[in-house]
Coordinates of C-alpha atoms in Angstrom, one line a residue:
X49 CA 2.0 -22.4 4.0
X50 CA 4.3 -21.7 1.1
X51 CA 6.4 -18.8 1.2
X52 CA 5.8 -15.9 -1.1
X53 CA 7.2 -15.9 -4.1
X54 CA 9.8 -13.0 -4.7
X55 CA 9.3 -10.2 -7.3
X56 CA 11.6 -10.4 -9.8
X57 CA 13.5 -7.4 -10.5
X58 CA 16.4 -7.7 -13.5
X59 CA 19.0 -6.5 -13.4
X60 CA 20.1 -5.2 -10.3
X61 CA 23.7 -3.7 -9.8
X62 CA 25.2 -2.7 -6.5
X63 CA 27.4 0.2 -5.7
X64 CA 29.8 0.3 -2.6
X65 CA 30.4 4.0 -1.8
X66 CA 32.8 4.1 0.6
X67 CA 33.5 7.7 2.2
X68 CA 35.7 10.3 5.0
X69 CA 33.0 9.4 7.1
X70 CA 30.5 6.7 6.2
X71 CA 30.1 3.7 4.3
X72 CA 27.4 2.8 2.0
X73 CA 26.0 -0.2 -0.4
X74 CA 23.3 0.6 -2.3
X75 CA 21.6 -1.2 -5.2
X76 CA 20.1 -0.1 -8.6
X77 CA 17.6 -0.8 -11.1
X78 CA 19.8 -0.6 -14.3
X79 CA 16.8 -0.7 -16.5
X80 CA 15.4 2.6 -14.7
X81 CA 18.3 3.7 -12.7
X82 CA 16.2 3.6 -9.7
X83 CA 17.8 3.2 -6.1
X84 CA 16.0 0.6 -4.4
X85 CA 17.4 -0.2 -0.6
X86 CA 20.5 1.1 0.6
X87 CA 22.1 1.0 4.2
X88 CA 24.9 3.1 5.6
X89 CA 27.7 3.0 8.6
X90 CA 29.5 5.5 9.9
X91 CA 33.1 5.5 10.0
X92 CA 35.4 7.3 12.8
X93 CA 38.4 9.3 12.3
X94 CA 41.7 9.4 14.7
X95 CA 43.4 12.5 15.2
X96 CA 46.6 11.3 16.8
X97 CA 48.4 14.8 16.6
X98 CA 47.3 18.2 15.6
X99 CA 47.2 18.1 11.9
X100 CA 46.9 13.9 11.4
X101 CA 43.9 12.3 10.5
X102 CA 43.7 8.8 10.2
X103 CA 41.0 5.7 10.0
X104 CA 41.2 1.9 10.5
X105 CA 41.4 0.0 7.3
X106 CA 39.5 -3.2 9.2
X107 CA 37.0 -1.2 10.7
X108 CA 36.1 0.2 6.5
X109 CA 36.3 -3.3 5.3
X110 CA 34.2 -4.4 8.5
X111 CA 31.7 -1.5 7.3
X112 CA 31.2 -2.9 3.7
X113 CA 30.2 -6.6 4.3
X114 CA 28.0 -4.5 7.3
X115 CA 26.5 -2.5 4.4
X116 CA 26.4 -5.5 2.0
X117 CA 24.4 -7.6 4.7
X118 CA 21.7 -5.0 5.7
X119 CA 21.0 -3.9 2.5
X120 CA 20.2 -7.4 1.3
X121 CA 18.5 -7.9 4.6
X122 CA 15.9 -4.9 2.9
X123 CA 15.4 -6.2 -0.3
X124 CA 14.3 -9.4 0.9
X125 CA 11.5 -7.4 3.0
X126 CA 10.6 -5.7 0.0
X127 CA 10.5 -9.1 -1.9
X128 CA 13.4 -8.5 -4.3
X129 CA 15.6 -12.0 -5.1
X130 CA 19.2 -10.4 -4.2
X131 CA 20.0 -13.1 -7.1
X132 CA 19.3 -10.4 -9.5
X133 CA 22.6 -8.4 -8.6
X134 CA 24.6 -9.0 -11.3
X135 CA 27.6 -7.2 -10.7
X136 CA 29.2 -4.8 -8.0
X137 CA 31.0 -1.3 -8.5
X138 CA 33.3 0.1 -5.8
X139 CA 33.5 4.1 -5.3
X140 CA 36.0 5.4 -2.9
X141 CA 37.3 8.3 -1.1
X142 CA 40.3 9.6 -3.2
X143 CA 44.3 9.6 -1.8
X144 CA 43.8 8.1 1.3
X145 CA 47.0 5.6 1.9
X146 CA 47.1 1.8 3.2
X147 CA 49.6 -0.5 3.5
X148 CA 49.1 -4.1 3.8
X149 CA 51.1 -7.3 4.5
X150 CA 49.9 -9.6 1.9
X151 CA 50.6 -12.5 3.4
X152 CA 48.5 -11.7 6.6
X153 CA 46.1 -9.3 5.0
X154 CA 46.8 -7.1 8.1
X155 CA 47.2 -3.5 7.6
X156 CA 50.4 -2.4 8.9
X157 CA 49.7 1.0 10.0
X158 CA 46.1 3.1 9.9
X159 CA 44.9 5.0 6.8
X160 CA 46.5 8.0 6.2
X161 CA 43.2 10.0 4.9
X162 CA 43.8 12.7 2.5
X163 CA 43.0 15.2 4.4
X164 CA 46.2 15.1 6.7
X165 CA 48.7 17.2 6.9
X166 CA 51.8 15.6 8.5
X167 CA 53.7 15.5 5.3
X168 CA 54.5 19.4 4.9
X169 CA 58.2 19.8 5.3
X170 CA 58.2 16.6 3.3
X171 CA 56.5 18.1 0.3
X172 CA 58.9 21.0 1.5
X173 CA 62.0 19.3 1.0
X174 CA 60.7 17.5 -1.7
X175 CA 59.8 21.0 -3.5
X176 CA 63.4 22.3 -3.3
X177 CA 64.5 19.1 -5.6
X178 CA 62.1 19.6 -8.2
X179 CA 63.9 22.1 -11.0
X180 CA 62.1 25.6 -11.1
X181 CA 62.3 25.3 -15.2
X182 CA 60.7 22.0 -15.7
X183 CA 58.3 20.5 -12.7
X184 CA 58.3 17.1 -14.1
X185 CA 56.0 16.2 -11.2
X186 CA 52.9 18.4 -12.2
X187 CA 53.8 18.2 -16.1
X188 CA 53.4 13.9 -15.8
X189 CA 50.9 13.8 -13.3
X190 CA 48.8 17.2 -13.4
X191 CA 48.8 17.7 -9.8
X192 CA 50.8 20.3 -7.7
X193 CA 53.0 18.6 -5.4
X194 CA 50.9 18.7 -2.0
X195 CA 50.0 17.1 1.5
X196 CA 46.9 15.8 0.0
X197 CA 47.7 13.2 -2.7
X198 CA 48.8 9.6 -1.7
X199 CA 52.7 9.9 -2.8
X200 CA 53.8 11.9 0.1
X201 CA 51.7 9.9 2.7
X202 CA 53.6 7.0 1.3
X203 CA 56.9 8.2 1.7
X204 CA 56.0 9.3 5.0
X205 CA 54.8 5.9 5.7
X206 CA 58.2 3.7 4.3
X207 CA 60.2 6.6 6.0
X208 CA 58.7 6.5 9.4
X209 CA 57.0 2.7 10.2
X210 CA 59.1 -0.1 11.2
X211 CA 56.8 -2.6 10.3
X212 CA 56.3 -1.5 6.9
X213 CA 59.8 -1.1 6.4
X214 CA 60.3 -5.0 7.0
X215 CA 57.5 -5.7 5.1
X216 CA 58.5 -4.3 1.9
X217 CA 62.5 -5.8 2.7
X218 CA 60.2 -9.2 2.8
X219 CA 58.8 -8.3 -0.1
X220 CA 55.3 -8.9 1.5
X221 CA 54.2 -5.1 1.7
X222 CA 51.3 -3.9 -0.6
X223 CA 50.1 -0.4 -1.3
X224 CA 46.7 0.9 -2.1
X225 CA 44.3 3.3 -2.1
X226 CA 41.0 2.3 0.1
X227 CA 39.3 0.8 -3.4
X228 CA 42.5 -1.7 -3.5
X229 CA 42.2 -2.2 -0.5
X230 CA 38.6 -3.2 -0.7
X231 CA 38.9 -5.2 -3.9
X232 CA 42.3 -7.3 -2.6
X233 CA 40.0 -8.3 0.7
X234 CA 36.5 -8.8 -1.3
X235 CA 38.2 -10.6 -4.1
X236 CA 40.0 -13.3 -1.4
X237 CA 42.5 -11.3 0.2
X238 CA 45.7 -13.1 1.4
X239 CA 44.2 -16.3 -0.2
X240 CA 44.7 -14.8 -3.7
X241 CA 43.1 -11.1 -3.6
X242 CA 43.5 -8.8 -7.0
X243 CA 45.5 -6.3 -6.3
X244 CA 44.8 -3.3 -9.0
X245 CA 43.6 0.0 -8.7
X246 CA 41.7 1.7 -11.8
X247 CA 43.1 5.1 -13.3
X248 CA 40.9 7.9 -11.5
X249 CA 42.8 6.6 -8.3
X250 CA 45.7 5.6 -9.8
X251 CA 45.3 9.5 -11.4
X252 CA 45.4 10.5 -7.6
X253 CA 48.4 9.0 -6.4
X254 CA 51.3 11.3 -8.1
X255 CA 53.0 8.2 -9.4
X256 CA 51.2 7.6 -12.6
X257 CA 52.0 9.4 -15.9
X258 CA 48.7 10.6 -16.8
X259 CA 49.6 10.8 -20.2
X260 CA 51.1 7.2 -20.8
X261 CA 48.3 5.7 -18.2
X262 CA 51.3 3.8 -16.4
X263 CA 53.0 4.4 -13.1
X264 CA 55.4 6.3 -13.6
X265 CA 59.3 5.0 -12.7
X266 CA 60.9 8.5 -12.3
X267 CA 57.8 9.4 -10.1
X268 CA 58.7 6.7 -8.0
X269 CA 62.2 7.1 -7.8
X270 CA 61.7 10.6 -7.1
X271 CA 59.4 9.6 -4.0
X272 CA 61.9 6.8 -2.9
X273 CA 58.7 4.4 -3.6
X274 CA 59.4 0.6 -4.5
X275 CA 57.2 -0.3 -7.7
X276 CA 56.6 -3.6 -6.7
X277 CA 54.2 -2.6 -4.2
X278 CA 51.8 -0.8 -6.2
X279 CA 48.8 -2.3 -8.0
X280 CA 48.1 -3.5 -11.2
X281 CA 46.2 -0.2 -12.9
X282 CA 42.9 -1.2 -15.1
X283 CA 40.2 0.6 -16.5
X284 CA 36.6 1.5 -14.7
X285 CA 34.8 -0.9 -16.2
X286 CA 35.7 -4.4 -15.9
X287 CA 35.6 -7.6 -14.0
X288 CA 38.3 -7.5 -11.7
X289 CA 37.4 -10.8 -9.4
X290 CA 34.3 -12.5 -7.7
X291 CA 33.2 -11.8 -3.9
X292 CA 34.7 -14.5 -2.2
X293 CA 32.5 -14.1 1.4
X294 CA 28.7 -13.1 2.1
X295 CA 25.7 -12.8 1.0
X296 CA 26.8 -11.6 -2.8
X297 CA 29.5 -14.3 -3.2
X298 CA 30.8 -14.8 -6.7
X299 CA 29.2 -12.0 -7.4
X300 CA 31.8 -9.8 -10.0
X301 CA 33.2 -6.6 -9.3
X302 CA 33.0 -4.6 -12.3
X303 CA 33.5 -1.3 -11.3
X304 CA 35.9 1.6 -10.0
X305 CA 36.3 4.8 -9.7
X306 CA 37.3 7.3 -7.2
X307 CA 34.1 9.4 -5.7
X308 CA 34.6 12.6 -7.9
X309 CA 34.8 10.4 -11.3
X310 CA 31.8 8.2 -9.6
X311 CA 29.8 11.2 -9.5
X312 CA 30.9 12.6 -13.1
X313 CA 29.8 9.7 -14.7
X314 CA 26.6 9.5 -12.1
X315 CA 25.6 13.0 -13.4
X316 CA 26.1 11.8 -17.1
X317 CA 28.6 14.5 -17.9
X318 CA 29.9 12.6 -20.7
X319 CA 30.7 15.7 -23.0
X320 CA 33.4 17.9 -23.6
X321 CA 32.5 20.7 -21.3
X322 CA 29.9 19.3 -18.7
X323 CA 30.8 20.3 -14.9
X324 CA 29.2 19.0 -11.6
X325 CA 29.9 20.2 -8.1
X326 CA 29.8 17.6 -5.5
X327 CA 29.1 18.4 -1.9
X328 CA 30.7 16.2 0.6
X329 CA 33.2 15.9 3.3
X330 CA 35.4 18.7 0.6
X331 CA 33.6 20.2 -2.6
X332 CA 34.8 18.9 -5.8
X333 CA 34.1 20.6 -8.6
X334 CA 34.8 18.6 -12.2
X335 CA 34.7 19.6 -15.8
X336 CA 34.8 17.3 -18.3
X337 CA 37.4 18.0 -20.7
X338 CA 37.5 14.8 -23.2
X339 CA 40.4 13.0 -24.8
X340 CA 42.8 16.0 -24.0
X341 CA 44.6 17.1 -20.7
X342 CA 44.1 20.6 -20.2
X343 CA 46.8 21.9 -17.8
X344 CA 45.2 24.9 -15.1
X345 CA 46.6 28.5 -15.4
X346 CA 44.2 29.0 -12.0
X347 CA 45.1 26.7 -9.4
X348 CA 42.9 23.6 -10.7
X349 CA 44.1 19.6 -10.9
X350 CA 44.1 18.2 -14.2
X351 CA 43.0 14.5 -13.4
X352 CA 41.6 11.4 -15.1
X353 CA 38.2 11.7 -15.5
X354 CA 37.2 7.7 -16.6
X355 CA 38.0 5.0 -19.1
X356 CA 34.6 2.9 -19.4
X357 CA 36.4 -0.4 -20.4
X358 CA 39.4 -1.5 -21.3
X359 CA 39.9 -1.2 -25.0
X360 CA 37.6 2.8 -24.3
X361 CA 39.5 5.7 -24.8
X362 CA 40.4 8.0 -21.4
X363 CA 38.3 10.9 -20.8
X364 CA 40.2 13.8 -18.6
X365 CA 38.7 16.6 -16.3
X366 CA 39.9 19.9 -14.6
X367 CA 39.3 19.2 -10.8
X368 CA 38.5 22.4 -8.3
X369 CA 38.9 20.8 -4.9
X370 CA 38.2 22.3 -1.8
X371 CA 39.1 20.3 1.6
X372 CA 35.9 21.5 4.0
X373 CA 32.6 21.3 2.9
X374 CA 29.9 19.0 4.7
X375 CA 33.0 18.7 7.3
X376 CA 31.4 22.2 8.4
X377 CA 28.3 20.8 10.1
X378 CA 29.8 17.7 11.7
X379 CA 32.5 20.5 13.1
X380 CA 29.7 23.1 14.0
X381 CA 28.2 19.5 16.1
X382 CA 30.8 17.6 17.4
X383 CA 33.4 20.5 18.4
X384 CA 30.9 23.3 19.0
X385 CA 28.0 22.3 19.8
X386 CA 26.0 24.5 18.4
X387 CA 23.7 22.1 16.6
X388 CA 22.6 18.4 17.7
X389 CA 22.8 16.8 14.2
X390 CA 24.3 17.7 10.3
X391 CA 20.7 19.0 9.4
X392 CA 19.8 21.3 11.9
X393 CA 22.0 24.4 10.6
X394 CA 19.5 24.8 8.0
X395 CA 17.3 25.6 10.5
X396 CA 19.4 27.7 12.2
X397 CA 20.3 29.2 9.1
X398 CA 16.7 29.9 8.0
X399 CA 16.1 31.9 11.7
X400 CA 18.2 34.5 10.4
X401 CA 18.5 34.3 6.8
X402 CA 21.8 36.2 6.5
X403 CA 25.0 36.1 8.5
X404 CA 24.8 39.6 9.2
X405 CA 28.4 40.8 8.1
X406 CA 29.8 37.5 9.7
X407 CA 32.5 35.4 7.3
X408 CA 33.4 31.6 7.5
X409 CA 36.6 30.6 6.3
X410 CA 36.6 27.1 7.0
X411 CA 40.7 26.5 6.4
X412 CA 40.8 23.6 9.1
X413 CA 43.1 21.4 6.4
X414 CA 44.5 24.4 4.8
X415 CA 43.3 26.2 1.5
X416 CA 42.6 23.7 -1.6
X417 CA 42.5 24.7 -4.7
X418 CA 43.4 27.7 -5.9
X419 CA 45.5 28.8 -3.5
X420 CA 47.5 25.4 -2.3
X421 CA 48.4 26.8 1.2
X422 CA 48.8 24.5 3.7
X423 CA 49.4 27.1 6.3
X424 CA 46.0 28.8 6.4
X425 CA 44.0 28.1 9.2
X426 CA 39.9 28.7 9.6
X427 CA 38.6 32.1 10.7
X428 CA 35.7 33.4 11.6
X429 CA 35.5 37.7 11.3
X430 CA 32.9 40.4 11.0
X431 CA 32.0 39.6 14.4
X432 CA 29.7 42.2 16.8
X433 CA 27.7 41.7 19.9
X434 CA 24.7 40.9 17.9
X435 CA 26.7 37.7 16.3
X436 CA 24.8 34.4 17.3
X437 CA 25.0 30.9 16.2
X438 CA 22.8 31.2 13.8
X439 CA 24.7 33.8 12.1
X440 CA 27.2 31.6 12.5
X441 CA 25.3 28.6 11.2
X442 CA 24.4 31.3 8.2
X443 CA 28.0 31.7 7.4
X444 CA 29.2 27.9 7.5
X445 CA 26.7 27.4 4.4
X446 CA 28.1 30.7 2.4
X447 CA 31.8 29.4 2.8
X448 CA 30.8 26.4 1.4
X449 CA 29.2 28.7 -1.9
X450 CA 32.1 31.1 -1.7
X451 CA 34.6 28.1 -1.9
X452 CA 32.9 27.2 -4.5
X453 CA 32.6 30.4 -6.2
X454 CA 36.5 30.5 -6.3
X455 CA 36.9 27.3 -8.2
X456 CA 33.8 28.1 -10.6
X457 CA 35.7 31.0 -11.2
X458 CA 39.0 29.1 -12.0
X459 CA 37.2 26.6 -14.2
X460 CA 35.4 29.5 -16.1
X461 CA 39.2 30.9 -17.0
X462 CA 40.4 28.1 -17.3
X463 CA 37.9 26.5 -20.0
X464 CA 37.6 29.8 -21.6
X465 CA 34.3 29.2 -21.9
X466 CA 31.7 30.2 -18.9
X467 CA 29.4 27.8 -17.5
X468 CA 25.7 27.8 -18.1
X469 CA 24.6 26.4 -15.0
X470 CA 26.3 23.9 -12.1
X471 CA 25.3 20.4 -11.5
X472 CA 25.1 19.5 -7.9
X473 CA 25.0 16.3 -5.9
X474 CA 26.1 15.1 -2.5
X475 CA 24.2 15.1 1.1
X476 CA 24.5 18.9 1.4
X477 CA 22.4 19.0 -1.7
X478 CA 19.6 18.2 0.4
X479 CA 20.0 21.3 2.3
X480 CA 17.3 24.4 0.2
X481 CA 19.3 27.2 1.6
X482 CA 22.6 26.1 0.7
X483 CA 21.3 25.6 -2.8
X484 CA 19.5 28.9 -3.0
X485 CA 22.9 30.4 -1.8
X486 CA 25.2 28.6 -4.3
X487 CA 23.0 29.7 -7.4
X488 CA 22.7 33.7 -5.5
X489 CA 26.6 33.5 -5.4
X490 CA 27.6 32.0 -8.7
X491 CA 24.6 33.9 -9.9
X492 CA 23.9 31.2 -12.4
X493 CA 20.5 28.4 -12.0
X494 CA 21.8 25.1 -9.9
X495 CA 20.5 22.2 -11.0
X496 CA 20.2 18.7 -9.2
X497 CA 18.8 15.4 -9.3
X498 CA 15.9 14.5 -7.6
X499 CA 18.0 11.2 -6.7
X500 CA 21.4 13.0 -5.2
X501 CA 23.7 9.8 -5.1
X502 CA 25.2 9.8 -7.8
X503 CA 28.3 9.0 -6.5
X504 CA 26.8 5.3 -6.3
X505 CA 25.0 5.1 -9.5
X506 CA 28.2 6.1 -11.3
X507 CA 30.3 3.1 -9.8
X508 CA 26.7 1.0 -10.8
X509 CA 26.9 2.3 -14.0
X510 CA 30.4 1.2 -14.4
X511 CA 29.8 -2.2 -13.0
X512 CA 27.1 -2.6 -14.7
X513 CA 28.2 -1.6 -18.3
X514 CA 31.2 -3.7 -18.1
X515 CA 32.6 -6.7 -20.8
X516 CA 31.0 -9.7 -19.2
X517 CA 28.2 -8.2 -17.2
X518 CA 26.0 -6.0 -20.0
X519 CA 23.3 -5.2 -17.8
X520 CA 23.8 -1.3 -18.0
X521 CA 23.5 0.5 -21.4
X522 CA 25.7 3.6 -21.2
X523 CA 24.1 4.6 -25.2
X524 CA 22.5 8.5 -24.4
X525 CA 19.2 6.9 -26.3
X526 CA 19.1 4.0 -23.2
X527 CA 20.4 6.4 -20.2
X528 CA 17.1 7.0 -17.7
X529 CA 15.9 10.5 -17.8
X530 CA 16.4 12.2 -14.9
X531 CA 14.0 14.5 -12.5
X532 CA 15.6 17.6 -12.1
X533 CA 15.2 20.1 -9.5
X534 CA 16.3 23.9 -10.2
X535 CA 17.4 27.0 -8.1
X536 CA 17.2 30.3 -10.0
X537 CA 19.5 33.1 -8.9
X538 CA 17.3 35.1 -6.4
X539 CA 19.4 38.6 -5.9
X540 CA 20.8 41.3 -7.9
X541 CA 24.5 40.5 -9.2
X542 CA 26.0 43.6 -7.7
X543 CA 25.0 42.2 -4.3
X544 CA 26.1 39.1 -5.4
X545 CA 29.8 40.5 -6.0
X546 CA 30.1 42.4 -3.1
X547 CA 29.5 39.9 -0.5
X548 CA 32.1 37.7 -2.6
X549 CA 34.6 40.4 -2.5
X550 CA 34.3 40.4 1.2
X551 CA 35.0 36.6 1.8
X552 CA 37.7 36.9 -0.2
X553 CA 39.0 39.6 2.2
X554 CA 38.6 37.3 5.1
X555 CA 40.5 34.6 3.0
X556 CA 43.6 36.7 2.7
X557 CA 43.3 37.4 6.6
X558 CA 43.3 33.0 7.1
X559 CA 46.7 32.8 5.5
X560 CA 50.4 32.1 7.0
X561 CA 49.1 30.8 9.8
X562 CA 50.8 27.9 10.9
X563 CA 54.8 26.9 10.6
X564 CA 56.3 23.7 9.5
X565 CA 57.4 23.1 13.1
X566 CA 54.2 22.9 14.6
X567 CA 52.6 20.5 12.0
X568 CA 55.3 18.2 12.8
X569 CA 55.2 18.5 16.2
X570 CA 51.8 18.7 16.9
X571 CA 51.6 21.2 19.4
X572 CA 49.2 23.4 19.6
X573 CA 49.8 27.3 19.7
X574 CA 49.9 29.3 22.6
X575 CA 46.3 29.6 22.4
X576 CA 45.7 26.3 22.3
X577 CA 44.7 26.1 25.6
X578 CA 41.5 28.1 24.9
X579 CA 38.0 26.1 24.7
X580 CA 37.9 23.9 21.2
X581 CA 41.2 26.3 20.4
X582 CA 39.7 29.2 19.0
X583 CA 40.7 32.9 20.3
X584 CA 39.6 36.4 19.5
X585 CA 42.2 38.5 18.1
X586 CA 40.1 42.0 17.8
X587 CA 35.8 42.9 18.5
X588 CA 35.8 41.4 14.5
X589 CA 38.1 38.7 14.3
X590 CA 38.0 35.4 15.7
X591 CA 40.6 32.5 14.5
X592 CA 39.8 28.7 14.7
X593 CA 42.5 26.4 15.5
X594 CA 40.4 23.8 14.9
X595 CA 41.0 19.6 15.4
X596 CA 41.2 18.7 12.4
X597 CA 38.2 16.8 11.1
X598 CA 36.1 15.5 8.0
X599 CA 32.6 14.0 7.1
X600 CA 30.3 13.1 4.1
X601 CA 26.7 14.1 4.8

């Protein structure tokens, strides 16, 4: 018996999202914008010391084609030709730093993820050479010179690792962030791999002049960073190469942004003024600020937002970041205990349905934005002998709102204009009493898509729209209307303000807690010996010392 014929489905464009802790591929109508299989791996993290996190570079590529394969596997039992996927976008978690021999196409140490923090007295040091008249550092690249962005994890890197040391004397050492790193080894690898980054990573690195959309020589030189090992920078929508392996070969990859920009575009905030909030491993809020950098007076990034082809004009954004988000319920399971998987704290949360005077403050990698200290540390206060873990369930979900709340707040001063409402997307958004929360805390309506990943459709989008590919119509009058899903502030603001004025007592009390010394070291206090390294310093206050850890729900 003949087999059955396939449906056909035109065009389809896949997305590779690759995050902290999971990999996905996932593949799009572009007619209707309608996800139609997707598969996803998780992805470990190494802490190595206190304070280091880091992942295997093989084990993410390895998770790709994984994703690729599966997901192809599914459309063929749902009788869609895979010959219909025109084109490929890559979206990546932002900062994280890999070297490569290019030659080999071995990495030549793991990824140093953006959340690690063994840089400090580097950016230390590196602070005390910066003039206090004229930071050239933040004025070219709109970033505040930190642990998290890939510069210092480089210079760490050249300054501490043998083997990339005689790599880049060989002239065989190549830098990227994990979407080069994805595209050289898609594209062919060490038998002719593109090596380019586009400029929302390239925005993320500290080395390129956000202004002249170049890398940045006096960056470099300030960082001790050779040039020739950095990739060649291109837009977010074009075709970089053709798959060279798998079931997609000589497929093109048209598309690249970082995750934050990924989920800008995936949200359609394509005006001067749009924001979305995007709840993953961190929280990232993003405002769209068009053609012109504006430079934060409150503790926000100023970043590239996109460039949607080559000869397209680059949109900018003001970036809120804050480093533990979702990373809260894979802590609350994996270190705790106190729930079996990411989803059950909403049921624990909905037992109690208030934290009873109990205050997260989830400072594991230090504070993000606005307050850019690295020596913060988590707490947990406004403990009593009635606290339970589902108070304390209760409280991871209203750090994540109160975190947010700061940089909402930021932005809002920032922009000079307040925001209407907040955009949402990310796993966490699938979670009704974070969402209720947010909108009681900002007291404003949150708003998200009935189809959260964004993240994905905005690299498809990219792919898709790209010079050679014109499968994805980026006009407003051809975007797909979206369903929409709406939380409504449920309290009174006063309430609203006091229980924000608390956590923002608690924050003050997370502060100064850790020394150079130690994060280089890392050793762990002198109460690290205590069960998962938290101790009670009063009846009210308990500290977390916590491994340091990240995940994307």
């Amino acid at each position: 018996m003949a087999a059955a014929k396939k449906a056909v489905w035109a065009p389809l464009v896949g997305a590779v999202d690759q995050g902290t802790s999971s990999t996905r591929f996932l593949v799009f109508n572009s007619k209707t914008a309608e996800l139609l299989s997707h598969h996803q791996v998780e992805i470990k993290q190494e802490f190595p010391r206190e304070g280091w996190v880091e992942q295997d570079p093989k084990e993410i590529l390895q998770s790709v084609y994984e994703c690729i394969e599966k997901t192809c596997e599914k459309l063929g039992q749902l009788n869609i030709d895979i010959s219909n996927i025109k084109a490929i976008g890559v979206s990546n978690q932002r900062e994280t730093t890999v070297v490569w021999d290019k030659l080999t196409g071995e990495p030549l140490y793991n990824a140093v993820v953006w959340l690690d923090l063994r840089t400090q007295s580097t950016v230390e040091s590196l602070s005390k050479r910066i003039p206090g008249n004229n930071n050239f550092v933040k004025s070219k690249t709109g970033l505040p010179l930190s642990t998290y962005f890939s510069a210092v994890k480089l210079h760490w890197l050249l300054e501490n690792v043998k083997k990339i040391q005689k790599a880049v004397k060989e002239d065989t050492a190549l830098f990227g962030t994990i979407d080069s790193w994805l595209i050289w080894s898609l594209t062919g690898g060490a038998n002719g791999g593109v090596h380019c980054t586009d400029v929302t990573n390239a925005s993320r690195t500290m080395l390129f002049n956000i202004h002249s959309l170049e890398w940045d020589k006096d960056l470099c030189d300030f960082f001790d960073i050779p040039m020739k090992i950095l990739p060649n920078i291109r837009s977010c929508s074009e075709i970089y190469g053709l798959m060279k392996a798998g079931t997609l070969e000589g497929v093109p990859i048209s598309g690249c942004l970082g995750d934050q920009s990924a989920a800008l575009v995936g949200q359609m905030c394509f005006q001067d003024g749009q924001a979305k909030n995007t709840y993953g491993t961190g929280c990232f809020l993003l405002c769209n600020t068009g053609h012109k950098c504006v430079f934060s007076d409150h503790g926000l990034l100023t970043t590239v937002a996109y460039q949607l082809g080559r000869d397209k004009p680059v949109y900018y954004a003001l970036e809120g970041s804050v480093a533990i988000a979702g990373a809260i319920s894979r802590w609350l399971r994996d270190n705790l205990g106190i729930i079996k998987t990411s989803e059950e704290i909403e049921k624990l949360a909905k037992e109690v349905g208030t934290s009873y005077g109990c205050y997260f403050v989830p400072a594991f990698s230090g504070l993000y934005a606005p307050y850019w200290d690295p020596s913060a540390r988590g707490i947990i206060c406004g403990l009593t002998q009635f606290t339970n873990k589902s108070h304390i369930a209760f409280a991871a979900l209203e750090a994540v709102c109160f975190q947010t709340r700061e940089i909402w707040d930021a932005m809002n001063r920032d922009c000079g204009i307040p925001l209407s409402h907040l955009q949402v997307d990310g796993g966490m958004t699938n979670n009704k009493i974070l969402m209720q929360l947010q909108a009681d805390i900002l007291y404003v309506p949150v708003v998200k898509p009935a189809m959260p990943e964004t993240t994905a459709l905005g690299a498809a989008m990219a792919a898709g729209a790209a010079e050679g590919v014109g499968v994805w119509s980026l006009e407003p009058e051809d975007l797909a209307v979206v369903t929409m899903e709406r939380f409504e502030p449920q309290i009174n603001a006063e309430e609203s303000e006091i229980r924000y004025s608390t956590w923002k007592k608690a924050v003050m009390k997370s502060m100064g807690w850790v020394t150079t010394q130690s994060l280089e070291s890392g050793d762990p206090s002198i109460f690290g010996s205590l069960p998962f390294g938290f101790f009670i310093v009063s009846s009210i206050v308990m500290l977390i010392g916590a491994r340091y850890m990240s995940g994307i729900l």
